[in-house]
mmCIF file of C-alpha atoms in Angstrom:
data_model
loop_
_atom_site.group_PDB
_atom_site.id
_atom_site.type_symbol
_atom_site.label_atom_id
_atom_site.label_comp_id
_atom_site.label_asym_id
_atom_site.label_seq_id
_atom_site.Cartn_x
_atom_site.Cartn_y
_atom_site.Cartn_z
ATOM 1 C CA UNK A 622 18.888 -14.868 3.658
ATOM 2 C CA UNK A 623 16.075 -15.189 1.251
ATOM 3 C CA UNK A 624 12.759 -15.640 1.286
ATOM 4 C CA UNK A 625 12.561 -17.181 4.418
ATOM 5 C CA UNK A 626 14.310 -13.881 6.335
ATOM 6 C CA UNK A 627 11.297 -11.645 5.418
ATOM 7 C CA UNK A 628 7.786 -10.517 7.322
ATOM 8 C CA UNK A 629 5.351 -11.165 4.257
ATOM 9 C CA UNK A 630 1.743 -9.750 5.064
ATOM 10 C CA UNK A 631 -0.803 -10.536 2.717
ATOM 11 C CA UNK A 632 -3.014 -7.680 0.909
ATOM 12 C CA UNK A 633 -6.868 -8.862 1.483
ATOM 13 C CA UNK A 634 -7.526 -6.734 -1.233
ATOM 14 C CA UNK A 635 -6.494 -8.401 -4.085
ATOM 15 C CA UNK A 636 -5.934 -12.002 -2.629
ATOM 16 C CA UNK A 637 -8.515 -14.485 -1.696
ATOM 17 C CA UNK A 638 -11.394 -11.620 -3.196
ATOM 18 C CA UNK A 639 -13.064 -14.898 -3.444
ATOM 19 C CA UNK A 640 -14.339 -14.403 -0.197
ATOM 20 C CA UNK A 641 -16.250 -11.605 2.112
ATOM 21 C CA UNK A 642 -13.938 -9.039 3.322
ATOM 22 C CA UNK A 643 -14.912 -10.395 6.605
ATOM 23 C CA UNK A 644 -13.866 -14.047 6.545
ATOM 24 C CA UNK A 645 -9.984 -12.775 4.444
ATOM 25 C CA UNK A 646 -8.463 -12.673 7.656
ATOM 26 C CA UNK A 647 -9.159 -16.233 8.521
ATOM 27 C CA UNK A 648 -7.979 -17.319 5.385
ATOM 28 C CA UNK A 649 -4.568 -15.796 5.414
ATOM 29 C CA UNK A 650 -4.458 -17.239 9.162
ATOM 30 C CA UNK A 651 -5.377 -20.573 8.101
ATOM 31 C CA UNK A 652 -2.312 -20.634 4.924
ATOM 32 C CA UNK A 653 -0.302 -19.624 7.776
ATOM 33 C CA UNK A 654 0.253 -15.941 7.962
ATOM 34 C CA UNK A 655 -0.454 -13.578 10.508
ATOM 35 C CA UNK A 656 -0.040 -9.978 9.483
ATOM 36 C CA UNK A 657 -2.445 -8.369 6.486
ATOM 37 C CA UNK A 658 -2.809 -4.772 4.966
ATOM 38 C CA UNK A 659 -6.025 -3.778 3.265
ATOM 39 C CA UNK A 660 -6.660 -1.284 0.505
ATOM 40 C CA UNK A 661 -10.059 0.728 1.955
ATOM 41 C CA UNK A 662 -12.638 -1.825 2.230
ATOM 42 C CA UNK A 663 -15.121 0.525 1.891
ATOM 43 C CA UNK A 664 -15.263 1.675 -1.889
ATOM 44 C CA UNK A 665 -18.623 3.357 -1.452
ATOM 45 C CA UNK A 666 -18.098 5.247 1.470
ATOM 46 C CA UNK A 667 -15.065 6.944 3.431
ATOM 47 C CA UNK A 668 -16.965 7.310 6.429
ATOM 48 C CA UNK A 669 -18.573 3.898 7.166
ATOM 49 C CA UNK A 670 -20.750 2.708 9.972
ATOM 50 C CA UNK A 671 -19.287 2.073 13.535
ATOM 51 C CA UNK A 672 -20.625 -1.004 13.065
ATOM 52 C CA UNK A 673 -18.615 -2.230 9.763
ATOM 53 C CA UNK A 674 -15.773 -0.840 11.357
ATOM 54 C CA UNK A 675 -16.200 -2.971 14.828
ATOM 55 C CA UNK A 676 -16.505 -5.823 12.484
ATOM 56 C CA UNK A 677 -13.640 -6.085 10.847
ATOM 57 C CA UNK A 678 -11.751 -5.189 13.647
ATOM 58 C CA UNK A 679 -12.921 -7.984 14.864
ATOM 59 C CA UNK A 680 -12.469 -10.621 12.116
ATOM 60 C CA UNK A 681 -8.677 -9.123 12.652
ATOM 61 C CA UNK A 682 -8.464 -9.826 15.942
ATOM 62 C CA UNK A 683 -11.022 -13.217 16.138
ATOM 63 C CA UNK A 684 -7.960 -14.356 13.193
ATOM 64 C CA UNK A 685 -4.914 -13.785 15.365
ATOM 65 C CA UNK A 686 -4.133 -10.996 12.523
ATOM 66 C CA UNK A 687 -2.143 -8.131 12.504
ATOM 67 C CA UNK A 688 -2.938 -5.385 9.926
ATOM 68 C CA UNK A 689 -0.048 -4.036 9.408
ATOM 69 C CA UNK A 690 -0.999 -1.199 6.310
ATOM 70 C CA UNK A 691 -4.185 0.091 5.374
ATOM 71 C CA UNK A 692 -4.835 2.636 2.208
ATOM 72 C CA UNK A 693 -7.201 5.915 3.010
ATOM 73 C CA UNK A 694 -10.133 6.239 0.855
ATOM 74 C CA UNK A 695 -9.106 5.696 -2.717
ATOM 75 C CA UNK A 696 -12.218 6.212 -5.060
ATOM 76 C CA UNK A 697 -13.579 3.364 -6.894
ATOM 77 C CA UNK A 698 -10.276 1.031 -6.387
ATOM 78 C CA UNK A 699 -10.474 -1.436 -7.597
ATOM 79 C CA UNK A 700 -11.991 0.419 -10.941
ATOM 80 C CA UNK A 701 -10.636 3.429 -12.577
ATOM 81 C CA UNK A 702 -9.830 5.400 -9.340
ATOM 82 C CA UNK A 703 -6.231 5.710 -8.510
ATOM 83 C CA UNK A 704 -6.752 7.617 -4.974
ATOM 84 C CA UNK A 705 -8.619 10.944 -4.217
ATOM 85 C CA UNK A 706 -5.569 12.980 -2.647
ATOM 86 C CA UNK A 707 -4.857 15.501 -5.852
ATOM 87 C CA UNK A 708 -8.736 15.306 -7.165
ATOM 88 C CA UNK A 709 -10.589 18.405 -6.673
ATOM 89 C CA UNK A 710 -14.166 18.269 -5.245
ATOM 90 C CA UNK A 711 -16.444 15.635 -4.084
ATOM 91 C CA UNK A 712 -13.480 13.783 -4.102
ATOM 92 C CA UNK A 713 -10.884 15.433 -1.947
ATOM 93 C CA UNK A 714 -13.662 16.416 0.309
ATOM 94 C CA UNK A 715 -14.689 12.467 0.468
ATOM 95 C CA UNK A 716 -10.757 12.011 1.315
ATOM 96 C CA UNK A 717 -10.841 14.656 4.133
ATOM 97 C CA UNK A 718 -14.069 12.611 5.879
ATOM 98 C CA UNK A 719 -12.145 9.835 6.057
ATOM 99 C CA UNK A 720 -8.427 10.951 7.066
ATOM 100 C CA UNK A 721 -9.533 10.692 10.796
ATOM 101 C CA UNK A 722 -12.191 7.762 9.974
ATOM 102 C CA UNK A 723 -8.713 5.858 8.963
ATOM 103 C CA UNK A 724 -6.587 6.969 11.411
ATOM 104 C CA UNK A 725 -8.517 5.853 14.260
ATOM 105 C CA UNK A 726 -9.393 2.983 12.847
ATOM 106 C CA UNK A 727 -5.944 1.916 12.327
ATOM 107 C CA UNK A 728 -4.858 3.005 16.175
ATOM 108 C CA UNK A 729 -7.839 0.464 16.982
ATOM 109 C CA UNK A 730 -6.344 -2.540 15.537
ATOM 110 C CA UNK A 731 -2.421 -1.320 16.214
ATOM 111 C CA UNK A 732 -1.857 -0.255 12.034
ATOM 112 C CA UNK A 733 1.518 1.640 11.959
ATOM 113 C CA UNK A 734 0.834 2.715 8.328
ATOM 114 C CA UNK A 735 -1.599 4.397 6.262
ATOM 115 C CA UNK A 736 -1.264 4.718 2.618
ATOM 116 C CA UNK A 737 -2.721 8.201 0.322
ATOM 117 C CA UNK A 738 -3.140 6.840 -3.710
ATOM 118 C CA UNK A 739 -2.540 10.420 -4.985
ATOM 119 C CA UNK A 740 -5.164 10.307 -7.673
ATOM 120 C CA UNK A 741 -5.553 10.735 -11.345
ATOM 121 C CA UNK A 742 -4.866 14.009 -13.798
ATOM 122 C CA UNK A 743 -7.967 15.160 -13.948
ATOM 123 C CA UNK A 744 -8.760 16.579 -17.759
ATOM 124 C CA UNK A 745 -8.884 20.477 -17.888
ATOM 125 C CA UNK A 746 -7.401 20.740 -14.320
ATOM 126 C CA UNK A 747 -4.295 22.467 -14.263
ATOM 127 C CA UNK A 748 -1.709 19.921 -12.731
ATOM 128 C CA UNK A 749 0.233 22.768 -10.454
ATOM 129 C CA UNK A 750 -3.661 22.866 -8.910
ATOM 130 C CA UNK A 751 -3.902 19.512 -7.982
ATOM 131 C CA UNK A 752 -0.387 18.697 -6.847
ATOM 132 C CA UNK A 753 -1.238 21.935 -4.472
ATOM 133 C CA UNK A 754 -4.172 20.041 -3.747
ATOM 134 C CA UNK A 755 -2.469 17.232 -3.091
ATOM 135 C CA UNK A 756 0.453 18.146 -0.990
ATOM 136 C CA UNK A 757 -2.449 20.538 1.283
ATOM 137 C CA UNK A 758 -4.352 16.915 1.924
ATOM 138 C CA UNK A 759 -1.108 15.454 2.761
ATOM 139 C CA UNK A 760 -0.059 17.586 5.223
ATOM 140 C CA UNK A 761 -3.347 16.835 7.252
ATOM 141 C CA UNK A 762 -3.078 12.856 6.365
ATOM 142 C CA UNK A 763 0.477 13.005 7.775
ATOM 143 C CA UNK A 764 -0.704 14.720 10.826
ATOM 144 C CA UNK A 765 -3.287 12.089 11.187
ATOM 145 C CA UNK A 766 -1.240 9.251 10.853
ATOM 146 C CA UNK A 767 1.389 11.022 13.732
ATOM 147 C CA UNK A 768 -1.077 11.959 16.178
ATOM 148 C CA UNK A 769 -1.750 7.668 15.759
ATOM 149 C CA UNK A 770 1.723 6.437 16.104
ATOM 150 C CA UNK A 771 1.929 5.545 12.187
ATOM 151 C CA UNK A 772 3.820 6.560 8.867
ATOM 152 C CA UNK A 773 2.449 8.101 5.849
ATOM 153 C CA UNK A 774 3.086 6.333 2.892
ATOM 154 C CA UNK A 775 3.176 7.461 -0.891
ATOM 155 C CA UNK A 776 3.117 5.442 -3.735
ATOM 156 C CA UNK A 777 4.318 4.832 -7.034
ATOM 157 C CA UNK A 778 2.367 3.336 -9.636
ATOM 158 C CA UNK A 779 3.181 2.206 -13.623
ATOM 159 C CA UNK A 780 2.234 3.781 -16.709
ATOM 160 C CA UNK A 781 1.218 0.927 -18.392
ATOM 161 C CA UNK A 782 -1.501 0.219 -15.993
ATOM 162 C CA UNK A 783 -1.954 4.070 -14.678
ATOM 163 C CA UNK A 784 -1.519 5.881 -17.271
ATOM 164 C CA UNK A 785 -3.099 9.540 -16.047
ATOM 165 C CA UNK A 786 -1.403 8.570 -12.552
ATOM 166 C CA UNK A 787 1.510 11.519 -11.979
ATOM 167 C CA UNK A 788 3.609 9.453 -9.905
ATOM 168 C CA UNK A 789 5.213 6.529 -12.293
ATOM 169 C CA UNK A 790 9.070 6.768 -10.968
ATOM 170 C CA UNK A 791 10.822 6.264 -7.758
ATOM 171 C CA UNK A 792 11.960 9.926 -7.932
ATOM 172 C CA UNK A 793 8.186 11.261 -8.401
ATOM 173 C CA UNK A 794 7.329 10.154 -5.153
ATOM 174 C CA UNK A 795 10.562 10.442 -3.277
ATOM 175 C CA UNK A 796 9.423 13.930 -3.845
ATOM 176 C CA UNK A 797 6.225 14.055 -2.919
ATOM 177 C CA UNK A 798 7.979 12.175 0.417
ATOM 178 C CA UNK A 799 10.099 15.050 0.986
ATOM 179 C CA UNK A 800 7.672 17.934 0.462
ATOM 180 C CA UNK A 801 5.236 16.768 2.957
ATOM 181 C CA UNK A 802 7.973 15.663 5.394
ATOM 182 C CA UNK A 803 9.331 19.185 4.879
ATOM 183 C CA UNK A 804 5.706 21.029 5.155
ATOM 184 C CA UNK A 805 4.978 19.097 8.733
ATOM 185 C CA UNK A 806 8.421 18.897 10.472
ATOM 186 C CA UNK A 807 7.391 15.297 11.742
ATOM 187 C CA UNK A 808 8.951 13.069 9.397
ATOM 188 C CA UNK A 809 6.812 10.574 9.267
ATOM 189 C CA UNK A 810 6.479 10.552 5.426
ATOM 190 C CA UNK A 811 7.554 7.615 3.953
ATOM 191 C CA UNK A 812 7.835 5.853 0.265
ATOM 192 C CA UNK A 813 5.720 2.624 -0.507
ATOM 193 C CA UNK A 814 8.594 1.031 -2.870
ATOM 194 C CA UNK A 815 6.474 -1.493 -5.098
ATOM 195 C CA UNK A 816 8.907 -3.554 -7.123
ATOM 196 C CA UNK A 817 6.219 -4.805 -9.340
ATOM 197 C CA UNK A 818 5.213 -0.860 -10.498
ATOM 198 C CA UNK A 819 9.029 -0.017 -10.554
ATOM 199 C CA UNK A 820 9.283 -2.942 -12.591
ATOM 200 C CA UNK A 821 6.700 -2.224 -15.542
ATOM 201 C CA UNK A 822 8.102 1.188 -15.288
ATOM 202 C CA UNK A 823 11.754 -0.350 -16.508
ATOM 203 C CA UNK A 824 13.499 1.668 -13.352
ATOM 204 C CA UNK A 825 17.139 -0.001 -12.041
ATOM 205 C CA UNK A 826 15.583 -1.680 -9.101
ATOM 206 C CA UNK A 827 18.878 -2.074 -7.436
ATOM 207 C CA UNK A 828 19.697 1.073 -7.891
ATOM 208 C CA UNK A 829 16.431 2.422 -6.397
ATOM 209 C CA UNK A 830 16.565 0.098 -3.483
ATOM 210 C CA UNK A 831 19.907 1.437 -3.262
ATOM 211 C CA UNK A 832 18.984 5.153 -3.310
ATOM 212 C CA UNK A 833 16.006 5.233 -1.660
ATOM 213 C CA UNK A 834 15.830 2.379 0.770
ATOM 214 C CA UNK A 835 16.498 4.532 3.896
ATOM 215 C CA UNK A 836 13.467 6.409 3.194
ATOM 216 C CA UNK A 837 10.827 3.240 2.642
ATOM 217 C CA UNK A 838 8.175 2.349 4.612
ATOM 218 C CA UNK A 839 6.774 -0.470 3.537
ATOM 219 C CA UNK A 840 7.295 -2.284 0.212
ATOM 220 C CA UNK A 841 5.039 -4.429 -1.882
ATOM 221 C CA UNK A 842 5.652 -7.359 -4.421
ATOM 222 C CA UNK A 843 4.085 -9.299 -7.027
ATOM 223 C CA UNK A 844 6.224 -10.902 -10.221
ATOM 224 C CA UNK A 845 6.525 -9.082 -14.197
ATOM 225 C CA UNK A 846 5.220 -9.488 -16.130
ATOM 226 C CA UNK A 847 1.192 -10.727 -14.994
ATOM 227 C CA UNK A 848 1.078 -9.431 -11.835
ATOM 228 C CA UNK A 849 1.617 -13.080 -10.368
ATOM 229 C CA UNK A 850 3.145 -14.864 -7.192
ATOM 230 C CA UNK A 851 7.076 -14.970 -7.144
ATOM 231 C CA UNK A 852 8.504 -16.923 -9.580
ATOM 232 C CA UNK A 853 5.481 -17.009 -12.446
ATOM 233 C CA UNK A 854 7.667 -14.048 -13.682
ATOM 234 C CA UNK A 855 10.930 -13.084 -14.470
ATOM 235 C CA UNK A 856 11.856 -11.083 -11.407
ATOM 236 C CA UNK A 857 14.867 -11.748 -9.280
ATOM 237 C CA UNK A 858 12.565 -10.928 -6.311
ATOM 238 C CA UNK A 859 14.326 -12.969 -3.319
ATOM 239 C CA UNK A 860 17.716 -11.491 -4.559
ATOM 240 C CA UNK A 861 16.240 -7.520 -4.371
ATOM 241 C CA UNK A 862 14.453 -8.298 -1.133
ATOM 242 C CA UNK A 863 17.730 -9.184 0.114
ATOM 243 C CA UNK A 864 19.013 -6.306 -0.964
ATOM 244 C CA UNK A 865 16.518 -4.367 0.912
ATOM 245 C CA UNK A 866 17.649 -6.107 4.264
ATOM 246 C CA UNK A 867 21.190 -4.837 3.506
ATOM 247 C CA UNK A 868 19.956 -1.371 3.218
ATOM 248 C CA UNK A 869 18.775 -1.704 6.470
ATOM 249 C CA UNK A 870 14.755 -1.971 5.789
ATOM 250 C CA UNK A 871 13.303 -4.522 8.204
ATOM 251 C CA UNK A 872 9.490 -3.563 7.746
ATOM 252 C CA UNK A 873 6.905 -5.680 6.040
ATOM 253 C CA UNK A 874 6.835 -6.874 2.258
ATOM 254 C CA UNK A 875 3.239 -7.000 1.585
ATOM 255 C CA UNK A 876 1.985 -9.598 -1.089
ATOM 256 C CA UNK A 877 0.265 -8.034 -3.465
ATOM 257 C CA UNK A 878 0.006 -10.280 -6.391
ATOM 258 C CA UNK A 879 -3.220 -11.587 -8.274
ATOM 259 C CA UNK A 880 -3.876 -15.188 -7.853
ATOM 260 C CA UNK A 881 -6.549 -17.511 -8.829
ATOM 261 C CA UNK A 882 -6.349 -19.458 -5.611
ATOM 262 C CA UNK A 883 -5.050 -18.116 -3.227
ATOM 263 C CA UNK A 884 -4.249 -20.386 -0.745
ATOM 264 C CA UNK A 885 -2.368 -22.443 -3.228
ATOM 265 C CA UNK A 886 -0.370 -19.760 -4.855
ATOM 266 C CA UNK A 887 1.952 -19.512 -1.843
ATOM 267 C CA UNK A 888 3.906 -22.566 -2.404
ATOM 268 C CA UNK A 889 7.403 -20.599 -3.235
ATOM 269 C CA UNK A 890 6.743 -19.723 0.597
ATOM 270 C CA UNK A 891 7.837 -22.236 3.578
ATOM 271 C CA UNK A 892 4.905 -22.757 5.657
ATOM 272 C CA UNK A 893 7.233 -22.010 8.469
ATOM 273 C CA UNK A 894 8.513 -18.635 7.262
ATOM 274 C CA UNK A 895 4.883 -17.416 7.132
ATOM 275 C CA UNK A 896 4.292 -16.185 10.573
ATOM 276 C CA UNK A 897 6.272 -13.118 11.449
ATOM 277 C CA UNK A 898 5.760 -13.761 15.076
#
């Protein structure tokens, strides 16, 4: 067990930034790895050219990379934007351009999952309003993501770091996970289970691994506090991720840590235990 019986992807999104979003993929392929998510590359725009598109489809494939989780448009993210799902206006419209933008892409490049950031409480917008919002955009995003072969995932952030972000608890977006599964009838709504938010959030990771493990569809790590590679922190992250396993989740744990260097911050990792193929 341990480390060594995962599949670790590595989020181009927040590791090796260093570098063009089109040359990422050949440096997680060169420290060894071969599967990748990506928060939307395209902050500007949810509806990019064909071209950008085609391009880093290619840089996937030229890598020997598999993308194996990609976020819909998000709104400025990184920046003060914590996804466009629940955010009336330009910004749920911006979301609704690029549900089938991100859905193709991902059938293009064989991405099983699609994440939807729920966005911000918006000041003098009644909450009931935008949760409505919300769970309306979901419903289509989930429909997407099915009509592609792929899950839906929601996510839970931390206060600390999210403060006007609704979701901040396992149980916040377990039901958000049931609402739209129970709206659609497909299913395919499933909970992103971040240790690192749970963490800052002081929740009993055991005990939400433990609750909610059946329903996860991808999970996410980085170590508390900082944000760092596992083991610059203080959480027992090879002993929960093995607890995972035992629950029965075999997807992807995607790295999504902050490091300075990238390449070198993977040394807790055995080159050999890298690869998921």
């Amino acid at each position: 067990m341990g480390y060594t019986d995962q599949r670790f992807d590595v989020n181009l999104s927040i590791l090796f930034t260093e570098l063009p979003l089109l040359e990422r993929p050949a440096a997680a392929a060169a420290a060894g790895f071969d599967a990748v998510e990506l928060w939307w590359p395209w902050i500007e725009t949810p509806t990019p050219a064909q071209a950008e598109l085609d391009a880093l489809k290619k840089a996937l494939e030229d890598a020997g990379t598999q993308l194996v989780g990609l976020n819909f448009y998000a709104g400025q993210l990184p920046g003060p934007d914590r996804g466009a799902v629940s955010v009336p206006g330009d910004e749920s419209d911006r979301f609704n351009a690029n549900i089938n933008v991100a859905a193709d892409f991902a059938a293009s490049v064989g991405c099983k999952a699609l994440n939807a950031l729920y966005g911000n409480r918006v000041e003098g917008v009644d909450p009931a309003v935008q949760d409505e919002l919300a769970l309306k955009n979901l419903v289509v995003a989930a429909r997407a993501a099915d009509r592609v072969g792929a899950i839906l995932l929601i996510e839970t952030l931390n206060k600390p770091e999210s403060p006007l972000y609704p979701l901040v608890s396992a149980p916040a977006g377990i039901e958000v996970v049931d609402k739209v599964n129970e709206a659609t009838g497909l299913g395919n709504a499933k909970f992103l289970l971040d240790l690192y938010h749970l963490a800052m959030n002081d929740e009993d990771l055991s005990e939400v691994i433990e609750k909610y493990a059946a329903k996860t569809g991808h999970v996410q790590i980085a170590d508390k506090p900082g944000r760092g590679a596992p083991g610059t922190g203080e959480l027992p992250l090879e002993e929960l991720l093995d607890q995972l396993k035992k629950a029965g989740y075999a997807g992807y744990v995607g790295l999504e840590y902050k490091a300075a260097d990238a390449a070198a911050s993977f040394e807790w990792l055995p080159a050999e235990a890298r690869a998921t193929k």
